PDB file of C-alpha atoms and ligand atoms in Angstrom:
ATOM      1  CA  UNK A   1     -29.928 -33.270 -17.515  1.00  0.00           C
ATOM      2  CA  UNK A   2     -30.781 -31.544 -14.174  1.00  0.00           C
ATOM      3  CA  UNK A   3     -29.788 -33.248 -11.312  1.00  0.00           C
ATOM      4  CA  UNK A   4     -30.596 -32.388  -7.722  1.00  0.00           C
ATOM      5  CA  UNK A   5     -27.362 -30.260  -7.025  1.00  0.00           C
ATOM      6  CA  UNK A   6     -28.683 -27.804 -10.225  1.00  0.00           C
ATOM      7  CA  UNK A   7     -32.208 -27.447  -8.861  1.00  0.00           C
ATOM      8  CA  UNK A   8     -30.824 -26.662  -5.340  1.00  0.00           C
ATOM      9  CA  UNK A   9     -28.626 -23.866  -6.682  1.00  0.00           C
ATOM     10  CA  UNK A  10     -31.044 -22.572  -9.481  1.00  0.00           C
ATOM     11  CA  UNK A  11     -33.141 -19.627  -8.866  1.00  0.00           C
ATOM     12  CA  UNK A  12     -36.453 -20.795  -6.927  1.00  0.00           C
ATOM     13  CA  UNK A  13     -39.544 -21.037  -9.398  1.00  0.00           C
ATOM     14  CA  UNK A  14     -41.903 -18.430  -7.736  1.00  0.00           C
ATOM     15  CA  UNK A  15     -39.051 -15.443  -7.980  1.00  0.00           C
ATOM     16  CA  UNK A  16     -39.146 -13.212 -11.563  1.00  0.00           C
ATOM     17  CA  UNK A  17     -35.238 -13.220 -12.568  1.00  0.00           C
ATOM     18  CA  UNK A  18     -36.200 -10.182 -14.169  1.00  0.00           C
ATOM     19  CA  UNK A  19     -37.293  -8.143 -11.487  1.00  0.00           C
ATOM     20  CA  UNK A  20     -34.492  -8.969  -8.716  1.00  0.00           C
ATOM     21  CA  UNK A  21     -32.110  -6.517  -7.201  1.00  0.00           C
ATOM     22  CA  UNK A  22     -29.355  -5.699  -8.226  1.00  0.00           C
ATOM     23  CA  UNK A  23     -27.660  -4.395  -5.193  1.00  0.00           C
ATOM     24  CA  UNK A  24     -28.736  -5.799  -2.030  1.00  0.00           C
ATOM     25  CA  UNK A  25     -27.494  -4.613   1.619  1.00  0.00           C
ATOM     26  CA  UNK A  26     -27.152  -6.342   4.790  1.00  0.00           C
ATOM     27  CA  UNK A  27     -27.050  -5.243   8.287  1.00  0.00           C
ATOM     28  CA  UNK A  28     -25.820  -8.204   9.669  1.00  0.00           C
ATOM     29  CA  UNK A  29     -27.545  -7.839  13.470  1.00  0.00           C
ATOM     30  CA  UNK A  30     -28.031 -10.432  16.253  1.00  0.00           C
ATOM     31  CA  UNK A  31     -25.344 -12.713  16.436  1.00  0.00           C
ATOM     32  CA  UNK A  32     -24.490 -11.163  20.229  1.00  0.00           C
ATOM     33  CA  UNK A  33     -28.373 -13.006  20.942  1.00  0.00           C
ATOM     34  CA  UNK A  34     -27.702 -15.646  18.586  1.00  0.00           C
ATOM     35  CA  UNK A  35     -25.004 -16.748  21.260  1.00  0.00           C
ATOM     36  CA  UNK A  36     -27.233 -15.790  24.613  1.00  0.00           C
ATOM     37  CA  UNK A  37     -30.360 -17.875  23.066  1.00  0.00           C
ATOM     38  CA  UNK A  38     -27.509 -20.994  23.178  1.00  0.00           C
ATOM     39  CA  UNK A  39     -25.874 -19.624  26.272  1.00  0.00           C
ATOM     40  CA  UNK A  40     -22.794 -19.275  24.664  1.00  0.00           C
ATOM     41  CA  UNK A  41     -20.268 -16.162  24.516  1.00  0.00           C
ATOM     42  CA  UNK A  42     -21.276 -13.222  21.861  1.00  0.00           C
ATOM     43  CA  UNK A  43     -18.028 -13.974  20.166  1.00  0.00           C
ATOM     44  CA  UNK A  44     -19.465 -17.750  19.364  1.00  0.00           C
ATOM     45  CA  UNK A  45     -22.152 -15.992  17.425  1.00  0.00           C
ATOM     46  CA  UNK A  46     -19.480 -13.673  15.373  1.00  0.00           C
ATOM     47  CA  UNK A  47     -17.868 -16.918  14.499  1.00  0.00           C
ATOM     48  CA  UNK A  48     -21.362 -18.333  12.896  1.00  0.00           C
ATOM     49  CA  UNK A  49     -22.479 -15.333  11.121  1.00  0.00           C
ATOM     50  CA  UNK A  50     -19.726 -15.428   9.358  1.00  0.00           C
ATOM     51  CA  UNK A  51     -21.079 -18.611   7.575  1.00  0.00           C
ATOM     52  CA  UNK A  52     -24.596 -17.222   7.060  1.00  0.00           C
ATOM     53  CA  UNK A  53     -22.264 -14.400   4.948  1.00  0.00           C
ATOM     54  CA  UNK A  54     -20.616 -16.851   3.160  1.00  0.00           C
ATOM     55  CA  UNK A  55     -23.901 -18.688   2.220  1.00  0.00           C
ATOM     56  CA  UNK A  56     -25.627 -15.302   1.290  1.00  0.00           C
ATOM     57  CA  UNK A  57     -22.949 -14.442  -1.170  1.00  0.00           C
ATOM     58  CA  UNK A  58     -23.541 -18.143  -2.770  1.00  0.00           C
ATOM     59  CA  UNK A  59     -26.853 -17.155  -3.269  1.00  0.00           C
ATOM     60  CA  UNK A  60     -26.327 -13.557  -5.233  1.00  0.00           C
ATOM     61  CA  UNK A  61     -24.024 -15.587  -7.143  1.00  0.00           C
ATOM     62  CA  UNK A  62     -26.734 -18.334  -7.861  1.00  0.00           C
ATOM     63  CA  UNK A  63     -28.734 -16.125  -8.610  1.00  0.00           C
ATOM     64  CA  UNK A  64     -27.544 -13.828 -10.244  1.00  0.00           C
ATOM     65  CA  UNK A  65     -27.650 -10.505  -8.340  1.00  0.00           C
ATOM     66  CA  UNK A  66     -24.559  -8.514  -9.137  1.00  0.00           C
ATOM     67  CA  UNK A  67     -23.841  -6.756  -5.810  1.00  0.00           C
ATOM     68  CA  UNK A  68     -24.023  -7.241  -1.920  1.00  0.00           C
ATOM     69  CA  UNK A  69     -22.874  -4.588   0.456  1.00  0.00           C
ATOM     70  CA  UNK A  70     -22.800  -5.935   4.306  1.00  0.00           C
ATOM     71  CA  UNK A  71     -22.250  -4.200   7.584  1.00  0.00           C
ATOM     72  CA  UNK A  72     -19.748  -5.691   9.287  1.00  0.00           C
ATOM     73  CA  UNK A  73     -18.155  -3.129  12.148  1.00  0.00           C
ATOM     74  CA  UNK A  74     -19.881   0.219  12.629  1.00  0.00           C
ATOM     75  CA  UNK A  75     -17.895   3.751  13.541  1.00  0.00           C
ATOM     76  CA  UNK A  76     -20.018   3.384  16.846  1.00  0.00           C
ATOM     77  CA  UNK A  77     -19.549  -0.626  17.661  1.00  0.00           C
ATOM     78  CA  UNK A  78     -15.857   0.837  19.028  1.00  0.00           C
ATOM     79  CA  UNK A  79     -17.824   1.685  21.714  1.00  0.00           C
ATOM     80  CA  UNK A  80     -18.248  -2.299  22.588  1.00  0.00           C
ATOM     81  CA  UNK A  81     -15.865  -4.192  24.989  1.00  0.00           C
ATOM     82  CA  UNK A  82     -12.572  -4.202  24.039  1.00  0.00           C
ATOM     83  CA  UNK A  83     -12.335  -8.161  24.162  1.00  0.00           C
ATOM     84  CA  UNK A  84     -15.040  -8.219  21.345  1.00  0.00           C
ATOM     85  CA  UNK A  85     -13.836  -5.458  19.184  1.00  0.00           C
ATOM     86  CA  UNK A  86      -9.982  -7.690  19.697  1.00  0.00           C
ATOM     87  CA  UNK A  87     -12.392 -10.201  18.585  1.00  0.00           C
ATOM     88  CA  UNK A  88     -13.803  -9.168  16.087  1.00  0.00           C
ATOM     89  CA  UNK A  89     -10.517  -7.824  14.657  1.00  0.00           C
ATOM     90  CA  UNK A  90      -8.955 -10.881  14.920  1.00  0.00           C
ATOM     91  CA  UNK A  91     -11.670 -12.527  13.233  1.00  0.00           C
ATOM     92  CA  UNK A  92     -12.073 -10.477   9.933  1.00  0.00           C
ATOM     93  CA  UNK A  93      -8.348 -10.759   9.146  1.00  0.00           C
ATOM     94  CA  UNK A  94      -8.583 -14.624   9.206  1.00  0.00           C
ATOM     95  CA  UNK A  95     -11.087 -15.339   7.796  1.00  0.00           C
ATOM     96  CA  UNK A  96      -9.737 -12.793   4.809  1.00  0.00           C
ATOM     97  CA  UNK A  97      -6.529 -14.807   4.846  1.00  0.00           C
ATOM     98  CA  UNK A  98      -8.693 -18.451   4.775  1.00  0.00           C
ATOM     99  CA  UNK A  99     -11.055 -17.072   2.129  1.00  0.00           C
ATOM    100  CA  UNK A 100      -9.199 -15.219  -0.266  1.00  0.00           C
ATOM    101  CA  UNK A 101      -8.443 -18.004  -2.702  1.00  0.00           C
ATOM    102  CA  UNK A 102     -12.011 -19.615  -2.845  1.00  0.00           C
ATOM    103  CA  UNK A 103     -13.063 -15.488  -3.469  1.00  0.00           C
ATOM    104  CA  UNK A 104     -10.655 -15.247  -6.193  1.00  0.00           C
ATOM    105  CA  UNK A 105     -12.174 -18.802  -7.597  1.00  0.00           C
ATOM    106  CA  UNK A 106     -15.512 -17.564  -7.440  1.00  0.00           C
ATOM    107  CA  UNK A 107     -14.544 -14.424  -9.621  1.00  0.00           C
ATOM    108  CA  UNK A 108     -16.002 -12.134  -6.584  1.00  0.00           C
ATOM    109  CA  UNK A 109     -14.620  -8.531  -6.692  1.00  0.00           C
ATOM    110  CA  UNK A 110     -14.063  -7.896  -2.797  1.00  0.00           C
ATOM    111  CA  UNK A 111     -13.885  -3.671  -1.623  1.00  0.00           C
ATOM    112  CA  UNK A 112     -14.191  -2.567   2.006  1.00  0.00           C
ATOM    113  CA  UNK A 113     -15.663   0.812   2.979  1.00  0.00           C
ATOM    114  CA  UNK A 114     -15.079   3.201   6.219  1.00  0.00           C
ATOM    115  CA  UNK A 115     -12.575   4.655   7.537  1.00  0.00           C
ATOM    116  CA  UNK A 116     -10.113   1.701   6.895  1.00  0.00           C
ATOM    117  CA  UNK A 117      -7.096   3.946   8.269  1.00  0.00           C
ATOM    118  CA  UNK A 118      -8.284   3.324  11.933  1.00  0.00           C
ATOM    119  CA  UNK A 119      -8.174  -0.601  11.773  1.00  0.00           C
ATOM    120  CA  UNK A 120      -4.998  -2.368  12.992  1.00  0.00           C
ATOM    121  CA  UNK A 121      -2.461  -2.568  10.395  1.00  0.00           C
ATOM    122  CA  UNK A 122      -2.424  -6.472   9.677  1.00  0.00           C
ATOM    123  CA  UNK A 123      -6.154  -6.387   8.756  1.00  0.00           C
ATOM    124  CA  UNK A 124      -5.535  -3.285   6.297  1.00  0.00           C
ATOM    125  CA  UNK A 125      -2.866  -5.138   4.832  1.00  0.00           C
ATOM    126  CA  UNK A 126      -5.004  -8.154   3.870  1.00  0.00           C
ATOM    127  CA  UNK A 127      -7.800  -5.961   3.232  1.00  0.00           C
ATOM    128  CA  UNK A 128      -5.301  -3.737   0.769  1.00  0.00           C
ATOM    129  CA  UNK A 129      -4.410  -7.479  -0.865  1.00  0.00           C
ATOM    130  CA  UNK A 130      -7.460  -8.921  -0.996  1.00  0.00           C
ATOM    131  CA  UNK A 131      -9.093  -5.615  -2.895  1.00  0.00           C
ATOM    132  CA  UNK A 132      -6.273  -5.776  -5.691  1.00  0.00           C
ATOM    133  CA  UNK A 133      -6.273  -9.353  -6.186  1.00  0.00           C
ATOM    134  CA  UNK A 134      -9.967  -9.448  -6.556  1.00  0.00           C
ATOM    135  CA  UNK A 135      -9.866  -5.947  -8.507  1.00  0.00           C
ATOM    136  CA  UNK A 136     -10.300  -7.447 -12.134  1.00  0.00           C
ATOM    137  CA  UNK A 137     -12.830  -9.918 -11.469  1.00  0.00           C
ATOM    138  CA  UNK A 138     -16.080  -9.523 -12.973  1.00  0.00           C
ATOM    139  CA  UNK A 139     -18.133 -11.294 -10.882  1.00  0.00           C
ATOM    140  CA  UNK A 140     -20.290 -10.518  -7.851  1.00  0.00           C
ATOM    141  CA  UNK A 141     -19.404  -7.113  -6.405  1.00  0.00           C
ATOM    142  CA  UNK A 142     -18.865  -7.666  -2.525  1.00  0.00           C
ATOM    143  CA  UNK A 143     -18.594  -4.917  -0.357  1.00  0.00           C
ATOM    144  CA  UNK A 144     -17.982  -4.753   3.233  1.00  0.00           C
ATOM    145  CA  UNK A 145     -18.675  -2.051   5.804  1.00  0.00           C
ATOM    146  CA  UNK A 146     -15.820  -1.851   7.932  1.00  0.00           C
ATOM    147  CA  UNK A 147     -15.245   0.880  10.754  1.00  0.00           C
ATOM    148  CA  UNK A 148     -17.599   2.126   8.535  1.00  0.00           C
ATOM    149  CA  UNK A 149     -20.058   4.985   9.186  1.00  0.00           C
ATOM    150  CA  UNK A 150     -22.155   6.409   6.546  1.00  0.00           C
ATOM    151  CA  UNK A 151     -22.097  10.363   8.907  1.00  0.00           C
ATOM    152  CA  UNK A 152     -18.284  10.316   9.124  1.00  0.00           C
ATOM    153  CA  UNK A 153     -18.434   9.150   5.273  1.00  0.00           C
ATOM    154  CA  UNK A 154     -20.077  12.206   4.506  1.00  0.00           C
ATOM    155  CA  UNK A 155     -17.865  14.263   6.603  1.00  0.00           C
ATOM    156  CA  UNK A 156     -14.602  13.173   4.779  1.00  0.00           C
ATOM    157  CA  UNK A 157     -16.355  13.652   1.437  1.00  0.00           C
ATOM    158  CA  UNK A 158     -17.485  17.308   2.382  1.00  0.00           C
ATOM    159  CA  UNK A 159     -13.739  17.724   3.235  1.00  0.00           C
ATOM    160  CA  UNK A 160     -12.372  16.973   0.012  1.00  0.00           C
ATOM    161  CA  UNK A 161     -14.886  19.085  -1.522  1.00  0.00           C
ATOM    162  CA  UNK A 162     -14.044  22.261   0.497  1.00  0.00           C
ATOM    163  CA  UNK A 163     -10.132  21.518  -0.142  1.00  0.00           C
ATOM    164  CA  UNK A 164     -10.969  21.785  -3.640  1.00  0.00           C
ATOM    165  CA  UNK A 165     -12.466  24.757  -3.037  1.00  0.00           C
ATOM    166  CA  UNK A 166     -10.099  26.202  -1.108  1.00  0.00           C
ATOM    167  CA  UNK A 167      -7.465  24.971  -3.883  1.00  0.00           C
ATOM    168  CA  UNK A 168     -10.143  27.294  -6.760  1.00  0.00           C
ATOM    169  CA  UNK A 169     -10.883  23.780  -8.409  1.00  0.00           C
ATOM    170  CA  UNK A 170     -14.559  24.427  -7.790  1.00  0.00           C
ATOM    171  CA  UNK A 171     -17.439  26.247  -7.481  1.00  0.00           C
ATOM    172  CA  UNK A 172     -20.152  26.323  -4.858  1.00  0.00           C
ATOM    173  CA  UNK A 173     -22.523  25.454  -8.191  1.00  0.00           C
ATOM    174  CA  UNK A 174     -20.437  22.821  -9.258  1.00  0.00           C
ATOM    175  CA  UNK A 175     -21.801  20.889  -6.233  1.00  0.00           C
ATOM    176  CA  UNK A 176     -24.532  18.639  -6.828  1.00  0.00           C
ATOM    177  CA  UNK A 177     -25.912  15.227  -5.964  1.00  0.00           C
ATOM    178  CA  UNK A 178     -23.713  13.561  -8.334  1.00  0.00           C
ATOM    179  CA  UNK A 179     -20.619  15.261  -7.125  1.00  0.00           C
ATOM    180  CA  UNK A 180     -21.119  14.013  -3.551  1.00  0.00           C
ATOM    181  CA  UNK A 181     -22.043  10.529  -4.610  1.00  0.00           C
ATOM    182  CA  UNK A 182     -18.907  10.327  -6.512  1.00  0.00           C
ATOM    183  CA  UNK A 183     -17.002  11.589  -3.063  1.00  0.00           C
ATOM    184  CA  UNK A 184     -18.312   8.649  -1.181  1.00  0.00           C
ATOM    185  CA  UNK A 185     -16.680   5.048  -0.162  1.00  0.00           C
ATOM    186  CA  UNK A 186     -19.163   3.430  -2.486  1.00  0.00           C
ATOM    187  CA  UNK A 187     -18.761   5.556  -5.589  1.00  0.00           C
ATOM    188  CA  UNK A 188     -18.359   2.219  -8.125  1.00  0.00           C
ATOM    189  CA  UNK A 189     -21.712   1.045  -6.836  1.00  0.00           C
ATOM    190  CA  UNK A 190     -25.274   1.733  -8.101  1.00  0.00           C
ATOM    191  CA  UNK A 191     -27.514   2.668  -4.886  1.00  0.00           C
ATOM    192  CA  UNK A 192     -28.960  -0.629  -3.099  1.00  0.00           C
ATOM    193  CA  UNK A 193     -32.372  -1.770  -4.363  1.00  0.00           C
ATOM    194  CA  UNK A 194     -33.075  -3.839  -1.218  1.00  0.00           C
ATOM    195  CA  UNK A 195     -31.581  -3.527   2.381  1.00  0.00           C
ATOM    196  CA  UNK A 196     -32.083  -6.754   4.878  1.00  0.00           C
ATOM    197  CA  UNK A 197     -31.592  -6.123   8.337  1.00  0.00           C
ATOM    198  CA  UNK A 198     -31.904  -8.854  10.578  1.00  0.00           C
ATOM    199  CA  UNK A 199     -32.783  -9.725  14.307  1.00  0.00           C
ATOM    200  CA  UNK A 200     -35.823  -7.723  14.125  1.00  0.00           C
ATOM    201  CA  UNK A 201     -34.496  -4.000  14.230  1.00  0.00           C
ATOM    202  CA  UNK A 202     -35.852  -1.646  12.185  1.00  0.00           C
ATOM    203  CA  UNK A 203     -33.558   1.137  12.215  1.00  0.00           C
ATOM    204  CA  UNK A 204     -30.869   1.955   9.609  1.00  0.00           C
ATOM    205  CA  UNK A 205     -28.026   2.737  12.619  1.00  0.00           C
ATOM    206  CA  UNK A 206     -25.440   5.074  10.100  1.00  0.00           C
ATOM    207  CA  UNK A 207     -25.565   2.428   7.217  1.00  0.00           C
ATOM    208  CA  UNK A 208     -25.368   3.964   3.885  1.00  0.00           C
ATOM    209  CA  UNK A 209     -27.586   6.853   4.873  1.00  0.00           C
ATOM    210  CA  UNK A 210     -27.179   8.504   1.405  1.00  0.00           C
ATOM    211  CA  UNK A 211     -27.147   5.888  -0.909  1.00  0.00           C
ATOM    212  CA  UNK A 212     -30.448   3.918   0.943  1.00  0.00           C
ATOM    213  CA  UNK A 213     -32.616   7.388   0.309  1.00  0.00           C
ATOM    214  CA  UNK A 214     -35.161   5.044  -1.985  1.00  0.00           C
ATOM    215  CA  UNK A 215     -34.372   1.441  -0.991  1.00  0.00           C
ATOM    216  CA  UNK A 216     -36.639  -0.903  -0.073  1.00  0.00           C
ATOM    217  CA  UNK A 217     -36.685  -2.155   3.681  1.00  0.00           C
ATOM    218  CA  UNK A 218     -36.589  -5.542   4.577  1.00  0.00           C
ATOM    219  CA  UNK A 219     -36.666  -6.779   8.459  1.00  0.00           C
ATOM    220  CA  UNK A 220     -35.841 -10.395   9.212  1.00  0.00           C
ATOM    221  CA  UNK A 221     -36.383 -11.408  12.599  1.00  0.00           C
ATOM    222  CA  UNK A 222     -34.283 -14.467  12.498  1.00  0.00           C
ATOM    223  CA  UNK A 223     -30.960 -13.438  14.372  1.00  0.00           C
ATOM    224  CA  UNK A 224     -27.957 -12.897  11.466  1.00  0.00           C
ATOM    225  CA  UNK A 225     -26.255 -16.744  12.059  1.00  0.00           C
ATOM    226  CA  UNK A 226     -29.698 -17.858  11.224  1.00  0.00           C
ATOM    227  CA  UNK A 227     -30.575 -16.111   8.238  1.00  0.00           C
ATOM    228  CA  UNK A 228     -30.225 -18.318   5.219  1.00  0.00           C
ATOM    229  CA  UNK A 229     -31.025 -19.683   1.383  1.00  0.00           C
ATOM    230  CA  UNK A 230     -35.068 -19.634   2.777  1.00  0.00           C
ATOM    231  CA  UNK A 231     -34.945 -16.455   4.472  1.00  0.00           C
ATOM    232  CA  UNK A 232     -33.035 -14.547   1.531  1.00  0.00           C
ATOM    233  CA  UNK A 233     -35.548 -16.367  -0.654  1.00  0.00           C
ATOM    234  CA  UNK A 234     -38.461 -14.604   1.277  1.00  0.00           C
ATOM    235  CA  UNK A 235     -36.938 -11.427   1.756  1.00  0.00           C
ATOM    236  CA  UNK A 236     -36.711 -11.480  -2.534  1.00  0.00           C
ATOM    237  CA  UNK A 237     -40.036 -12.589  -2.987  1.00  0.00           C
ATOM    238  CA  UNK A 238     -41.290  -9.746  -0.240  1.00  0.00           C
ATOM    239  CA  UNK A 239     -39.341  -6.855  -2.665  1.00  0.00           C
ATOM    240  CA  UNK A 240     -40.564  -8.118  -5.999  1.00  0.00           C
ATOM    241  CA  UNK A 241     -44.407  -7.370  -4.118  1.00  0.00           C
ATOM    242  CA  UNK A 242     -43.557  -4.453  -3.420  1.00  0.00           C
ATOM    243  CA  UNK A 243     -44.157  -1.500  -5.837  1.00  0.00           C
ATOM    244  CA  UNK A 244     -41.812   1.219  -6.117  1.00  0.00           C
ATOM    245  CA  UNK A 245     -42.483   4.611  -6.424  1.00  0.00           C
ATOM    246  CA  UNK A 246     -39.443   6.943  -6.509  1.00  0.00           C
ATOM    247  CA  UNK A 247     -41.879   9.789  -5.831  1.00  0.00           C
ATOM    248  CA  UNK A 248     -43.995   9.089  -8.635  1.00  0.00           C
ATOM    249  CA  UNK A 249     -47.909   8.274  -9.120  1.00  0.00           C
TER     250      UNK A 249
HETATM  251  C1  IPE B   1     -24.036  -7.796  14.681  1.00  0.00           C
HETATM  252  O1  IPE B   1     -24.461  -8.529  15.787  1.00  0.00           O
HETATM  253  C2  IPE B   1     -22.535  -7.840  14.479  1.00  0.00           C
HETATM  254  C3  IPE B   1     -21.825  -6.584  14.801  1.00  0.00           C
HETATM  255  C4  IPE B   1     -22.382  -5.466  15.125  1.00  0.00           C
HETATM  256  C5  IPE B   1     -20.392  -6.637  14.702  1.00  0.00           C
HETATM  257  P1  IPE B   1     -24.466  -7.898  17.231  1.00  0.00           P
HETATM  258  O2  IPE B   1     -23.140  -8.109  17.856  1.00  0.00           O
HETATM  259  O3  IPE B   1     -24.915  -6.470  17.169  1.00  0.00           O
HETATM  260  O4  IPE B   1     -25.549  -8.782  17.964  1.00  0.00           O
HETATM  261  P2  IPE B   1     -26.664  -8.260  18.955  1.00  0.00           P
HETATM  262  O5  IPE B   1     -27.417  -7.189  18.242  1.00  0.00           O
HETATM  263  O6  IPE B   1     -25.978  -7.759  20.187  1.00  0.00           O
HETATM  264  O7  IPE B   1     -27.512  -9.476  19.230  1.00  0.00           O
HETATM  265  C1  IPE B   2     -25.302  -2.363  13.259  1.00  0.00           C
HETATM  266  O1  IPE B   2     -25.598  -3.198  14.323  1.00  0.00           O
HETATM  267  C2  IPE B   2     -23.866  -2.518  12.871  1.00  0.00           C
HETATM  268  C3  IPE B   2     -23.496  -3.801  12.290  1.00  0.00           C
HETATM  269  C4  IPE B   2     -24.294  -4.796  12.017  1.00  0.00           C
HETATM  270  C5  IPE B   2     -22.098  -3.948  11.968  1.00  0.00           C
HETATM  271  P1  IPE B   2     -25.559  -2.694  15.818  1.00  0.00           P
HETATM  272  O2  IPE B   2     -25.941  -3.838  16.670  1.00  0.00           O
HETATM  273  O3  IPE B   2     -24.246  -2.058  16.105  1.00  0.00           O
HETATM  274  O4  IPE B   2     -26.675  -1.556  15.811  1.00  0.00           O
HETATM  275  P2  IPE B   2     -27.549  -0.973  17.010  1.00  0.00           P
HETATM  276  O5  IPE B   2     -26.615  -0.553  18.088  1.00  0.00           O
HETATM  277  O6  IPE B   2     -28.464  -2.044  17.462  1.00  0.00           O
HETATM  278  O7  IPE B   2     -28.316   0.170  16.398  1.00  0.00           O
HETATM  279 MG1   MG B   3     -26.709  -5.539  17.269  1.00  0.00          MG
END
């Protein structure tokens, strides 16, 4: 029998579960006007979108869309007072530590991209346990963008490539598309089908620059603590109207 709980969580009757994404993005923007809209400090909106995440990644499991890749701390956002980026800090490792078990429930596979060297050294350490814990689990594929920049991801992988070279282990026509994708942070994931970005921005700011060369664009402009099951529902229904092309007729 269905019962209410089923119906809430099932997939909504006007979406074509053939035709979803199977990779969907995020650019998780606005919570710093979330906060200002309720006069409260940008950290206060941090602190909710990290519930809007959580509820996003119920849905993809609902749903059954295999991966999400969000951007949670850009190579630029640095540049942002040093009590937020504390903050912010602060803030990913705990809610790693608090979430890790119900992640490891849910059968999600957790990775983190960027330049993970740079971030203090109790958040790599929960990042480093909560990617091997979650390593064998077949379930959605999470993947979070942190201190992550998709230039300086393209840098390092052009670096390895010219050791190699330098090392005789390849040739200048050895290089191809597939070589560099294999060279980036998200080499284990199919390109994203759909990227959200929220808060009304339409601009990409260093997010997967490569890998987003055919995706389709979504803009919300509900601020990122307020995006939720409705708004993911309407960005889904906006990409299966869409037709893509890939350069064809
Ligand atoms: C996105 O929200 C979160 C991060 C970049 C870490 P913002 O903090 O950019 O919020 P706005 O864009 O200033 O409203
Ligand atoms: C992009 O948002 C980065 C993240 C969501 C982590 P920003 O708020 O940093 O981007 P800009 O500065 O508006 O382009
Ligand atoms: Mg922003």
């Amino acid at each position: 029998m269905t019962t209410p709980h089923t119906l809430l969580r099932s997939l909504p009757a006007d979406l074509d579960p053939n035709r979803l994404p199977h990779h969907v993005a995020a650019i998780m923007d606005g919570n710093g006007r979330w906060a200002a809209q309720r006069h409260l400090p940008r950290v206060k909106g941090h602190q909710a979108g990290v519930d809007a995440l959580k509820e996003l990644l119920r849905c993809c499991k609902d749903w059954g869309i295999g991966a999400l890749t969000v951007f949670a701390f850009s190579t630029e956002n640095w540049g942002r007072p040093r009590y937020e980026v504390e903050f912010l800090m602060t803030l990913f490792e705990k809610v790693l530590h608090r979430e890790l078990s119900e992640l490891v429930e849910e059968g999600v596979r957790i990775r983190f991209v960027g330049a993970l060297y740079l971030l203090p050294e109790a958040l790599q350490q929960i990042i480093r346990e909560a990617m091997a814990v979650t390593a064998t689990n077949t379930g959605v594929q999470f993947t979070v963008g942190t201190n992550y920049g998709a230039r300086e991801e393209i840098v390092q992988a052009c670096r390895r490539l010219v050791e190699q070279a330098r090392l005789g282990q390849l040739q200048p026509e050895e290089v191809d598309e597939k070589l560099i994708a294999q060279h980036l942070y998200t080499h284990e994931l199919p390109d994203p089908d759909l990227l959200i970005r929220t808060s009304g921005e339409s601009r990409l700011s260093n997010f997967l620059l490569w890998q987003m060369a055919y995706t389709e664009i979504y803009v919300a402009d509900l601020m990122w603590p307020d995006f939720d099951r409705p708004a993911f529902h309407a960005a889904l229904k906006s990409y299966q109207g869409r037709q893509r092309r890939f350069g064809k007729v």
